[in-house]
């Protein structure tokens, strides 16, 4: 592993992804059954396997909070999640695999290619998903969408049935568009917004966060593709918001000082809604919202509450993105 | 390129291989689309001419009756589970399944793809 310090966005991503998986995935257990690779069956008893992977994930989540140990924590936690996938073929999961690979790639981060590699992981995720659906006639004729709606939201399924062929094609187009937009530097912010809105829409419609997938994929889109200098420039008048005096005087504290908060020089009730949105766009609040959503989902399966939190999260990201003025400084 | 970056690129390359093989295979492991169809299935297994009790079938495969996985993944689970058994303990398996609530299909192992 490289000794180069992790950029703050990547370190934040590691901490959040590990925390969310520790809350959300550890509840499912790390049962080993019919591993992808036969030799994994010979590594201890199933109980020892479960204990080792669970411990590695929790240890990794704890270590990630210490700057010098974040890489090792990401490797431990990511390795545990990837082994969870390799150790149980019947319970294969996209969400767990994505979290695991992302954490391992973070642990391997090294300039000058580190950013490009992590971003490529997100692009590959969407490209693979879009291509697979293109090859499946049931996605093109709407059959899968109809079946999914019947299962997840039977009350709405009848009403939405005429739209199912269009919904299937729109899903493919959206996933392909996200892959393309994220891959083109000057269009990245549209890719981020589309990704967050797409996954939040699915979460709201299906009332399902797919384990840790919703949180990991939206956090990755924001933290890997949105340049932090953009965040610091929230104070400057932007073309989008310049006509809204409500945003004047609001600025985000410099992140390098460790004060991840939005500063409000003066406060009035009239400005509250806009300021609430801006406050929600600060990194710790984003992390907190996601953490609470994950915890609610895990502890009580209170999906509507998780969904409300997710909408607030998406709104915050939207305002954050549309309030920025500078172009990304990294390639 | 640093060794850590090389390893990372290899991980990405493996995923690209998984995506590239997608049009030529039935399973959907490691190509970011395992959950893109619903498979409803019933597994009947036979050993030495007798039907294997359902709890034993469940113990061996651990598959739910409704699986939000590609049918190819389900078949691969059964295929792998049987291959890892000693020859005298392997079962003949008959799977009736529906993809996305479509027409019923039948798959045998060993014997058909």
Tab-separated table of C-alpha atoms in Angstrom:
chain	number	residue	atom	x	y	z
A	1	UNK	CA	0.000	0.000	0.000
A	2	UNK	CA	1.206	3.486	-0.816
A	3	UNK	CA	2.190	5.805	1.994
A	4	UNK	CA	0.702	8.881	0.341
A	5	UNK	CA	-1.893	10.581	2.549
A	6	UNK	CA	-5.477	10.065	1.462
A	7	UNK	CA	-7.280	13.173	0.170
A	8	UNK	CA	-10.000	14.340	2.539
A	9	UNK	CA	-12.828	13.292	0.196
A	10	UNK	CA	-11.493	9.757	-0.157
A	11	UNK	CA	-10.851	9.428	3.547
A	12	UNK	CA	-14.365	10.687	4.295
A	13	UNK	CA	-15.743	8.151	1.837
A	14	UNK	CA	-13.849	5.304	3.526
A	15	UNK	CA	-15.082	6.316	6.983
A	16	UNK	CA	-18.708	6.652	5.880
A	17	UNK	CA	-18.828	3.494	3.762
A	18	UNK	CA	-17.283	1.438	6.559
A	19	UNK	CA	-19.641	2.901	9.162
A	20	UNK	CA	-22.729	2.313	7.037
A	21	UNK	CA	-21.724	-1.248	6.215
A	22	UNK	CA	-20.893	-1.988	9.840
A	23	UNK	CA	-24.428	-0.876	10.753
A	24	UNK	CA	-26.305	-2.257	7.795
A	25	UNK	CA	-24.490	-5.380	6.609
A	26	UNK	CA	-23.249	-6.905	9.824
A	27	UNK	CA	-26.881	-7.615	10.704
A	28	UNK	CA	-27.106	-9.992	7.743
A	29	UNK	CA	-24.195	-12.055	9.014
A	30	UNK	CA	-21.226	-13.473	7.185
A	31	UNK	CA	-22.449	-16.999	6.734
A	32	UNK	CA	-20.231	-19.110	4.520
A	33	UNK	CA	-22.023	-21.463	2.178
A	34	UNK	CA	-20.903	-22.706	-1.206
A	35	UNK	CA	-17.992	-20.291	-1.728
A	36	UNK	CA	-17.125	-19.074	-5.214
A	37	UNK	CA	-13.627	-20.429	-4.614
A	38	UNK	CA	-13.660	-23.952	-3.181
A	39	UNK	CA	-10.578	-23.498	-0.991
A	40	UNK	CA	-12.386	-20.874	1.117
A	41	UNK	CA	-14.346	-23.759	2.646
A	42	UNK	CA	-11.166	-25.000	4.283
A	43	UNK	CA	-10.433	-21.736	6.113
A	44	UNK	CA	-11.670	-22.475	9.634
A	45	UNK	CA	-15.155	-23.403	10.727
A	46	UNK	CA	-18.192	-21.387	9.544
A	47	UNK	CA	-18.413	-19.834	13.024
A	48	UNK	CA	-14.742	-18.788	12.907
A	49	UNK	CA	-15.274	-17.390	9.416
A	50	UNK	CA	-18.236	-15.313	10.574
A	51	UNK	CA	-16.350	-14.053	13.625
A	52	UNK	CA	-13.237	-13.175	11.626
A	53	UNK	CA	-15.069	-11.232	8.927
A	54	UNK	CA	-17.351	-9.461	11.361
A	55	UNK	CA	-14.346	-8.479	13.496
A	56	UNK	CA	-12.416	-7.282	10.447
A	57	UNK	CA	-15.304	-5.060	9.352
A	58	UNK	CA	-15.766	-3.521	12.791
A	59	UNK	CA	-12.019	-3.123	13.350
A	60	UNK	CA	-11.686	-1.510	9.917
A	61	UNK	CA	-14.568	0.868	10.665
A	62	UNK	CA	-12.913	1.911	13.937
A	63	UNK	CA	-9.416	2.242	12.444
A	64	UNK	CA	-10.636	4.409	9.583
A	65	UNK	CA	-11.207	7.317	11.989
A	66	UNK	CA	-7.465	7.549	12.623
A	67	UNK	CA	-5.700	9.213	9.662
A	68	UNK	CA	-2.673	6.914	9.750
A	69	UNK	CA	-4.842	3.792	9.913
A	70	UNK	CA	-7.527	4.671	7.365
A	71	UNK	CA	-5.899	2.674	4.560
A	72	UNK	CA	-5.491	-0.430	6.684
A	73	UNK	CA	-9.044	-0.037	7.953
A	74	UNK	CA	-10.349	0.253	4.399
A	75	UNK	CA	-8.387	-2.831	3.382
A	76	UNK	CA	-9.642	-4.849	6.355
A	77	UNK	CA	-13.259	-3.776	5.959
A	78	UNK	CA	-13.222	-4.018	2.165
A	79	UNK	CA	-11.561	-7.409	2.312
A	80	UNK	CA	-14.216	-8.648	4.748
A	81	UNK	CA	-17.003	-7.512	2.423
A	82	UNK	CA	-15.409	-9.040	-0.681
A	83	UNK	CA	-14.838	-12.305	1.196
A	84	UNK	CA	-18.484	-12.198	2.292
A	85	UNK	CA	-19.379	-12.244	-1.427
A	86	UNK	CA	-16.802	-14.849	-2.418
A	87	UNK	CA	-17.807	-17.042	0.529
A	88	UNK	CA	-21.504	-17.297	-0.268
A	89	UNK	CA	-22.546	-17.812	-3.875
A	90	UNK	CA	-26.321	-18.052	-3.210
A	91	UNK	CA	-26.279	-14.676	-1.433
A	92	UNK	CA	-24.395	-12.696	-4.066
A	93	UNK	CA	-25.028	-8.976	-3.661
A	94	UNK	CA	-24.146	-6.025	-5.861
A	95	UNK	CA	-24.245	-3.572	-2.962
A	96	UNK	CA	-21.835	-5.456	-0.724
A	97	UNK	CA	-19.450	-6.145	-3.612
A	98	UNK	CA	-19.418	-2.473	-4.623
A	99	UNK	CA	-18.679	-1.339	-1.058
A	100	UNK	CA	-15.935	-3.951	-0.699
A	101	UNK	CA	-14.194	-3.161	-3.978
A	102	UNK	CA	-14.436	0.569	-3.362
A	103	UNK	CA	-12.760	0.185	0.040
A	104	UNK	CA	-9.992	-2.009	-1.358
A	105	UNK	CA	-9.358	0.503	-4.149
A	106	UNK	CA	-9.201	3.266	-1.527
A	107	UNK	CA	-6.624	1.247	0.406
A	108	UNK	CA	-4.566	0.982	-2.809
A	109	UNK	CA	-4.889	4.711	-3.617
A	110	UNK	CA	-1.706	6.253	-4.955
A	111	UNK	CA	-1.134	9.416	-6.972
A	112	UNK	CA	-1.200	10.189	-9.831
A	113	UNK	CA	-3.740	7.546	-10.934
A	114	UNK	CA	-5.665	7.135	-7.655
A	115	UNK	CA	-8.530	9.474	-8.482
A	116	UNK	CA	-8.979	8.102	-11.993
A	117	UNK	CA	-9.089	4.508	-10.729
A	118	UNK	CA	-11.729	5.228	-8.080
A	119	UNK	CA	-13.827	7.182	-10.538
A	120	UNK	CA	-13.482	4.414	-13.117
A	121	UNK	CA	-14.993	2.018	-10.547
A	122	UNK	CA	-18.189	4.089	-10.494
A	123	UNK	CA	-18.315	4.383	-14.284
A	124	UNK	CA	-17.864	0.599	-14.671
A	125	UNK	CA	-20.712	-0.012	-12.206
A	126	UNK	CA	-23.200	1.999	-14.269
A	127	UNK	CA	-21.884	0.810	-17.640
A	128	UNK	CA	-22.198	-2.847	-16.622
A	129	UNK	CA	-25.704	-2.343	-15.242
A	130	UNK	CA	-26.868	-0.542	-18.399
A	131	UNK	CA	-25.343	-3.099	-20.775
A	132	UNK	CA	-26.900	-6.025	-18.924
A	133	UNK	CA	-30.359	-4.488	-19.132
A	134	UNK	CA	-29.884	-3.778	-22.852
A	135	UNK	CA	-29.333	-7.505	-23.404
A	136	UNK	CA	-32.517	-8.463	-21.555
A	137	UNK	CA	-35.765	-8.289	-23.577
A	138	UNK	CA	-37.794	-8.130	-20.351
A	139	UNK	CA	-36.227	-4.747	-19.595
A	140	UNK	CA	-36.997	-3.442	-23.073
A	141	UNK	CA	-40.636	-4.593	-23.119
A	142	UNK	CA	-41.364	-3.525	-19.531
A	143	UNK	CA	-42.071	-6.986	-18.112
A	144	UNK	CA	-39.421	-6.748	-15.400
A	145	UNK	CA	-40.541	-3.276	-14.319
A	146	UNK	CA	-44.136	-4.488	-14.044
A	147	UNK	CA	-43.085	-7.520	-11.961
A	148	UNK	CA	-40.962	-5.353	-9.677
A	149	UNK	CA	-43.765	-2.835	-9.114
A	150	UNK	CA	-46.236	-5.653	-8.392
A	151	UNK	CA	-43.884	-6.980	-5.734
A	152	UNK	CA	-42.693	-3.777	-4.090
A	153	UNK	CA	-45.640	-1.396	-4.501
A	154	UNK	CA	-48.745	-3.406	-5.403
A	155	UNK	CA	-51.019	-0.429	-4.665
A	156	UNK	CA	-49.419	1.587	-7.457
A	157	UNK	CA	-48.660	-1.243	-9.864
A	158	UNK	CA	-51.995	-1.072	-11.719
A	159	UNK	CA	-51.811	2.677	-12.226
A	160	UNK	CA	-48.218	2.599	-13.413
A	161	UNK	CA	-48.515	-0.471	-15.642
A	162	UNK	CA	-48.944	1.460	-18.940
A	163	UNK	CA	-45.659	3.211	-18.201
A	164	UNK	CA	-43.596	0.080	-17.578
A	165	UNK	CA	-42.033	-0.275	-21.076
A	166	UNK	CA	-41.016	3.382	-20.964
A	167	UNK	CA	-39.724	2.979	-17.400
A	168	UNK	CA	-37.486	0.083	-18.428
A	169	UNK	CA	-35.970	2.009	-21.311
A	170	UNK	CA	-35.622	5.161	-19.191
A	171	UNK	CA	-33.768	3.183	-16.524
A	172	UNK	CA	-31.294	1.888	-19.112
A	173	UNK	CA	-30.890	5.385	-20.581
A	174	UNK	CA	-30.354	6.897	-17.124
A	175	UNK	CA	-27.697	4.379	-16.115
A	176	UNK	CA	-25.901	4.801	-19.444
A	177	UNK	CA	-26.136	8.597	-19.153
A	178	UNK	CA	-24.684	8.547	-15.619
A	179	UNK	CA	-21.742	6.451	-16.829
A	180	UNK	CA	-21.077	8.841	-19.722
A	181	UNK	CA	-21.572	12.053	-17.719
A	182	UNK	CA	-19.311	10.892	-14.892
A	183	UNK	CA	-16.618	9.970	-17.405
A	184	UNK	CA	-16.520	13.457	-18.979
A	185	UNK	CA	-14.866	15.950	-16.572
A	186	UNK	CA	-16.860	19.029	-17.560
A	187	UNK	CA	-20.174	17.133	-17.303
A	188	UNK	CA	-19.479	15.413	-13.989
A	189	UNK	CA	-21.757	17.543	-11.872
A	190	UNK	CA	-24.737	16.512	-14.014
A	191	UNK	CA	-23.709	12.890	-13.559
A	192	UNK	CA	-23.577	13.367	-9.775
A	193	UNK	CA	-26.999	15.016	-9.678
A	194	UNK	CA	-28.530	12.370	-11.956
A	195	UNK	CA	-27.028	9.560	-9.892
A	196	UNK	CA	-28.294	10.924	-6.572
A	197	UNK	CA	-31.741	11.733	-7.926
A	198	UNK	CA	-32.052	8.365	-9.718
A	199	UNK	CA	-31.200	6.297	-6.653
A	200	UNK	CA	-33.289	8.499	-4.359
A	201	UNK	CA	-36.264	8.121	-6.698
A	202	UNK	CA	-35.907	4.333	-6.650
A	203	UNK	CA	-35.616	4.374	-2.866
A	204	UNK	CA	-38.787	6.437	-2.555
A	205	UNK	CA	-40.745	4.418	-5.087
A	206	UNK	CA	-39.704	0.943	-3.961
A	207	UNK	CA	-39.198	1.782	-0.263
A	208	UNK	CA	-35.998	-0.230	-0.403
A	209	UNK	CA	-32.432	0.922	0.181
A	210	UNK	CA	-30.882	-2.380	-0.979
A	211	UNK	CA	-28.705	-2.794	2.092
A	212	UNK	CA	-25.821	-0.364	2.003
A	213	UNK	CA	-26.000	0.162	-1.771
A	214	UNK	CA	-28.033	3.377	-1.834
A	215	UNK	CA	-25.763	5.099	0.647
A	216	UNK	CA	-22.486	3.864	-0.833
A	217	UNK	CA	-23.312	4.669	-4.421
A	218	UNK	CA	-24.634	8.191	-3.750
A	219	UNK	CA	-21.747	9.034	-1.417
A	220	UNK	CA	-19.282	7.818	-4.047
A	221	UNK	CA	-20.855	9.977	-6.726
A	222	UNK	CA	-20.600	13.067	-4.535
A	223	UNK	CA	-17.241	12.557	-2.850
A	224	UNK	CA	-15.319	11.102	-5.789
A	225	UNK	CA	-16.565	13.400	-8.523
A	226	UNK	CA	-17.302	16.732	-6.854
A	227	UNK	CA	-14.127	18.679	-6.289
A	228	UNK	CA	-13.861	20.086	-2.770
A	229	UNK	CA	-12.637	23.488	-3.978
A	230	UNK	CA	-16.126	23.776	-5.426
A	231	UNK	CA	-17.596	23.279	-1.998
A	232	UNK	CA	-15.377	25.948	-0.512
A	233	UNK	CA	-16.580	28.367	-3.165
A	234	UNK	CA	-20.206	28.221	-2.092
A	235	UNK	CA	-19.886	31.783	-0.785
A	236	UNK	CA	-19.206	33.287	-4.167
A	237	UNK	CA	-22.219	34.466	-6.188
A	238	UNK	CA	-23.098	31.820	-8.737
A	239	UNK	CA	-24.913	32.263	-12.017
A	240	UNK	CA	-27.696	30.019	-10.768
A	241	UNK	CA	-28.336	31.624	-7.398
A	242	UNK	CA	-27.043	35.178	-7.883
A	243	UNK	CA	-30.550	36.592	-8.196
A	244	UNK	CA	-31.522	35.064	-4.861
A	245	UNK	CA	-30.396	37.517	-2.220
A	246	UNK	CA	-31.186	34.906	0.352
A	247	UNK	CA	-27.854	33.243	-0.375
A	248	UNK	CA	-25.803	36.386	0.033
A	249	UNK	CA	-23.467	36.198	2.960
A	250	UNK	CA	-23.627	32.480	3.393
A	251	UNK	CA	-20.368	30.703	3.053
A	252	UNK	CA	-18.893	27.356	3.860
A	253	UNK	CA	-15.966	27.338	6.267
A	254	UNK	CA	-12.611	26.271	4.810
A	255	UNK	CA	-12.351	22.536	5.055
A	256	UNK	CA	-8.612	22.526	5.621
A	257	UNK	CA	-9.183	24.046	9.050
A	258	UNK	CA	-11.313	21.094	9.952
A	259	UNK	CA	-14.417	23.214	10.482
A	260	UNK	CA	-16.831	21.312	8.310
A	261	UNK	CA	-19.772	23.559	8.845
A	262	UNK	CA	-21.725	26.263	7.150
A	263	UNK	CA	-21.318	29.709	8.654
A	264	UNK	CA	-24.269	32.072	8.843
A	265	UNK	CA	-23.131	35.662	9.486
A	266	UNK	CA	-26.647	36.749	10.243
A	267	UNK	CA	-29.824	34.816	10.692
A	268	UNK	CA	-33.412	35.588	9.848
A	269	UNK	CA	-36.459	33.370	9.610
A	270	UNK	CA	-36.995	34.409	5.983
A	271	UNK	CA	-33.680	32.854	5.008
A	272	UNK	CA	-34.230	29.671	6.960
A	273	UNK	CA	-35.335	27.287	4.157
A	274	UNK	CA	-32.440	28.186	1.899
A	275	UNK	CA	-29.980	28.053	4.763
A	276	UNK	CA	-31.322	24.706	5.856
A	277	UNK	CA	-30.632	23.340	2.400
A	278	UNK	CA	-27.117	24.741	2.440
A	279	UNK	CA	-26.478	23.379	5.915
A	280	UNK	CA	-27.591	19.973	4.734
A	281	UNK	CA	-24.968	20.131	2.032
A	282	UNK	CA	-22.075	20.204	4.472
A	283	UNK	CA	-20.157	16.967	4.688
A	284	UNK	CA	-20.733	16.076	8.343
A	285	UNK	CA	-24.452	16.673	8.042
A	286	UNK	CA	-24.551	14.558	4.904
A	287	UNK	CA	-22.751	11.796	6.730
A	288	UNK	CA	-25.025	12.145	9.720
A	289	UNK	CA	-28.179	11.999	7.611
A	290	UNK	CA	-26.931	8.886	5.853
A	291	UNK	CA	-25.884	7.289	9.118
A	292	UNK	CA	-29.271	7.942	10.713
A	293	UNK	CA	-31.057	6.623	7.637
A	294	UNK	CA	-28.937	3.475	7.675
A	295	UNK	CA	-29.516	2.961	11.380
A	296	UNK	CA	-33.266	3.464	11.104
A	297	UNK	CA	-33.368	1.061	8.208
A	298	UNK	CA	-31.392	-1.551	10.102
A	299	UNK	CA	-32.928	-1.263	13.534
A	300	UNK	CA	-36.565	-0.780	12.772
A	301	UNK	CA	-36.987	-1.221	9.028
A	302	UNK	CA	-38.621	2.213	9.113
A	303	UNK	CA	-38.311	2.700	5.422
A	304	UNK	CA	-40.571	5.745	5.032
A	305	UNK	CA	-38.396	7.658	7.499
A	306	UNK	CA	-35.281	6.550	5.675
A	307	UNK	CA	-36.881	7.744	2.482
A	308	UNK	CA	-37.649	11.178	3.917
A	309	UNK	CA	-34.059	11.508	5.064
A	310	UNK	CA	-32.886	10.470	1.629
A	311	UNK	CA	-34.981	13.174	-0.015
A	312	UNK	CA	-33.489	15.782	2.301
A	313	UNK	CA	-30.077	14.403	1.396
A	314	UNK	CA	-30.809	14.617	-2.322
A	315	UNK	CA	-32.134	18.171	-1.964
A	316	UNK	CA	-29.007	19.163	-0.074
A	317	UNK	CA	-26.768	17.709	-2.749
A	318	UNK	CA	-28.749	19.467	-5.457
A	319	UNK	CA	-28.404	22.858	-3.776
A	320	UNK	CA	-24.765	22.168	-3.058
A	321	UNK	CA	-24.044	21.406	-6.686
A	322	UNK	CA	-26.086	24.248	-8.112
A	323	UNK	CA	-24.510	26.720	-5.673
A	324	UNK	CA	-20.954	26.006	-6.737
A	325	UNK	CA	-19.138	28.298	-9.096
A	326	UNK	CA	-15.640	27.064	-9.796
A	327	UNK	CA	-14.852	24.303	-12.201
A	328	UNK	CA	-13.291	21.123	-10.816
A	329	UNK	CA	-9.569	21.558	-10.345
A	330	UNK	CA	-8.698	17.908	-10.726
A	331	UNK	CA	-8.667	16.089	-14.013
B	1	UNK	CA	2.969	2.656	-12.421
B	2	UNK	CA	3.165	1.876	-8.710
B	3	UNK	CA	2.421	-1.715	-7.647
B	4	UNK	CA	-0.659	-0.610	-5.694
B	5	UNK	CA	-2.029	1.199	-8.756
B	6	UNK	CA	-1.260	-1.844	-10.883
B	7	UNK	CA	-3.230	-4.045	-8.483
B	8	UNK	CA	-6.110	-1.577	-8.562
B	9	UNK	CA	-6.110	-1.550	-12.368
B	10	UNK	CA	-6.168	-5.366	-12.333
B	11	UNK	CA	-9.301	-5.243	-10.151
B	12	UNK	CA	-10.966	-2.922	-12.644
B	13	UNK	CA	-9.782	-5.118	-15.534
B	14	UNK	CA	-11.368	-8.179	-13.928
B	15	UNK	CA	-14.680	-6.346	-13.793
B	16	UNK	CA	-14.376	-5.324	-17.439
B	17	UNK	CA	-13.784	-8.992	-18.276
B	18	UNK	CA	-16.930	-9.870	-16.303
B	19	UNK	CA	-18.909	-7.345	-18.335
B	20	UNK	CA	-17.383	-8.414	-21.669
B	21	UNK	CA	-18.334	-12.085	-21.117
B	22	UNK	CA	-21.917	-11.164	-20.254
B	23	UNK	CA	-23.403	-11.636	-23.763
B	24	UNK	CA	-21.918	-15.132	-23.997
B	25	UNK	CA	-22.928	-16.648	-20.644
B	26	UNK	CA	-26.128	-17.082	-18.681
B	27	UNK	CA	-24.950	-16.121	-15.183
B	28	UNK	CA	-24.645	-12.526	-13.997
B	29	UNK	CA	-21.949	-12.674	-11.307
B	30	UNK	CA	-19.360	-9.868	-11.197
B	31	UNK	CA	-20.836	-7.740	-13.977
B	32	UNK	CA	-22.949	-5.344	-11.881
B	33	UNK	CA	-26.307	-6.754	-12.805
B	34	UNK	CA	-27.127	-9.866	-10.752
B	35	UNK	CA	-30.486	-8.591	-9.538
B	36	UNK	CA	-32.020	-7.524	-12.847
B	37	UNK	CA	-34.605	-10.285	-13.040
B	38	UNK	CA	-36.889	-12.261	-10.779
B	39	UNK	CA	-36.743	-16.028	-10.840
B	40	UNK	CA	-39.459	-18.153	-9.233
B	41	UNK	CA	-38.435	-21.780	-9.055
B	42	UNK	CA	-39.063	-25.167	-7.508
B	43	UNK	CA	-36.251	-27.644	-7.085
B	44	UNK	CA	-36.844	-31.386	-7.066
B	45	UNK	CA	-33.811	-33.578	-6.387
B	46	UNK	CA	-33.464	-37.336	-6.726
B	47	UNK	CA	-30.870	-39.707	-5.311
B	48	UNK	CA	-30.761	-43.380	-6.285
B	49	UNK	CA	-34.248	-43.034	-7.737
B	50	UNK	CA	-35.827	-41.548	-4.583
B	51	UNK	CA	-36.901	-37.967	-4.104
B	52	UNK	CA	-34.729	-36.044	-1.673
B	53	UNK	CA	-36.709	-34.388	1.175
B	54	UNK	CA	-37.117	-30.628	0.765
B	55	UNK	CA	-35.213	-29.679	3.953
B	56	UNK	CA	-32.136	-31.481	2.616
B	57	UNK	CA	-32.471	-29.659	-0.710
B	58	UNK	CA	-32.663	-26.385	1.162
B	59	UNK	CA	-29.634	-27.273	3.274
B	60	UNK	CA	-27.543	-27.992	0.202
B	61	UNK	CA	-28.492	-25.013	-1.974
B	62	UNK	CA	-29.883	-22.391	0.460
B	63	UNK	CA	-31.929	-20.720	-2.246
B	64	UNK	CA	-35.248	-18.960	-1.550
B	65	UNK	CA	-38.240	-19.938	-3.685
B	66	UNK	CA	-38.415	-16.449	-5.139
B	67	UNK	CA	-35.016	-15.114	-6.039
B	68	UNK	CA	-34.290	-11.605	-7.296
B	69	UNK	CA	-31.377	-13.050	-9.160
B	70	UNK	CA	-30.768	-14.057	-12.718
B	71	UNK	CA	-31.857	-17.636	-13.502
B	72	UNK	CA	-28.310	-18.303	-14.661
B	73	UNK	CA	-27.053	-17.536	-11.160
B	74	UNK	CA	-29.520	-19.999	-9.648
B	75	UNK	CA	-28.410	-22.731	-12.076
B	76	UNK	CA	-24.765	-21.993	-11.347
B	77	UNK	CA	-25.381	-22.374	-7.596
B	78	UNK	CA	-26.942	-25.814	-8.151
B	79	UNK	CA	-24.234	-26.854	-10.615
B	80	UNK	CA	-21.446	-25.806	-8.235
B	81	UNK	CA	-23.073	-27.440	-5.212
B	82	UNK	CA	-23.333	-30.753	-7.066
B	83	UNK	CA	-19.808	-30.629	-8.448
B	84	UNK	CA	-18.421	-30.206	-4.927
B	85	UNK	CA	-20.146	-33.354	-3.663
B	86	UNK	CA	-18.426	-36.733	-3.804
B	87	UNK	CA	-19.715	-38.614	-6.911
B	88	UNK	CA	-21.813	-41.048	-4.878
B	89	UNK	CA	-23.640	-38.206	-3.124
B	90	UNK	CA	-24.556	-36.195	-6.202
B	91	UNK	CA	-28.232	-35.716	-6.996
B	92	UNK	CA	-30.210	-35.526	-10.188
B	93	UNK	CA	-31.927	-32.155	-10.094
B	94	UNK	CA	-35.043	-30.941	-11.866
B	95	UNK	CA	-35.779	-27.241	-11.631
B	96	UNK	CA	-39.051	-25.744	-12.853
B	97	UNK	CA	-38.732	-22.009	-13.032
B	98	UNK	CA	-40.294	-18.827	-14.363
B	99	UNK	CA	-38.330	-15.733	-15.270
B	100	UNK	CA	-40.168	-12.502	-14.462
B	101	UNK	CA	-43.390	-14.511	-14.054
B	102	UNK	CA	-43.142	-15.633	-17.688
B	103	UNK	CA	-43.842	-19.136	-19.033
B	104	UNK	CA	-42.665	-22.099	-16.991
B	105	UNK	CA	-39.385	-23.674	-18.054
B	106	UNK	CA	-37.580	-26.804	-16.951
B	107	UNK	CA	-33.873	-27.345	-16.349
B	108	UNK	CA	-32.163	-30.594	-15.473
B	109	UNK	CA	-28.823	-31.178	-13.889
B	110	UNK	CA	-26.959	-33.084	-15.041
B	111	UNK	CA	-28.239	-33.253	-18.549
B	112	UNK	CA	-29.163	-29.886	-20.009
B	113	UNK	CA	-28.014	-26.300	-20.040
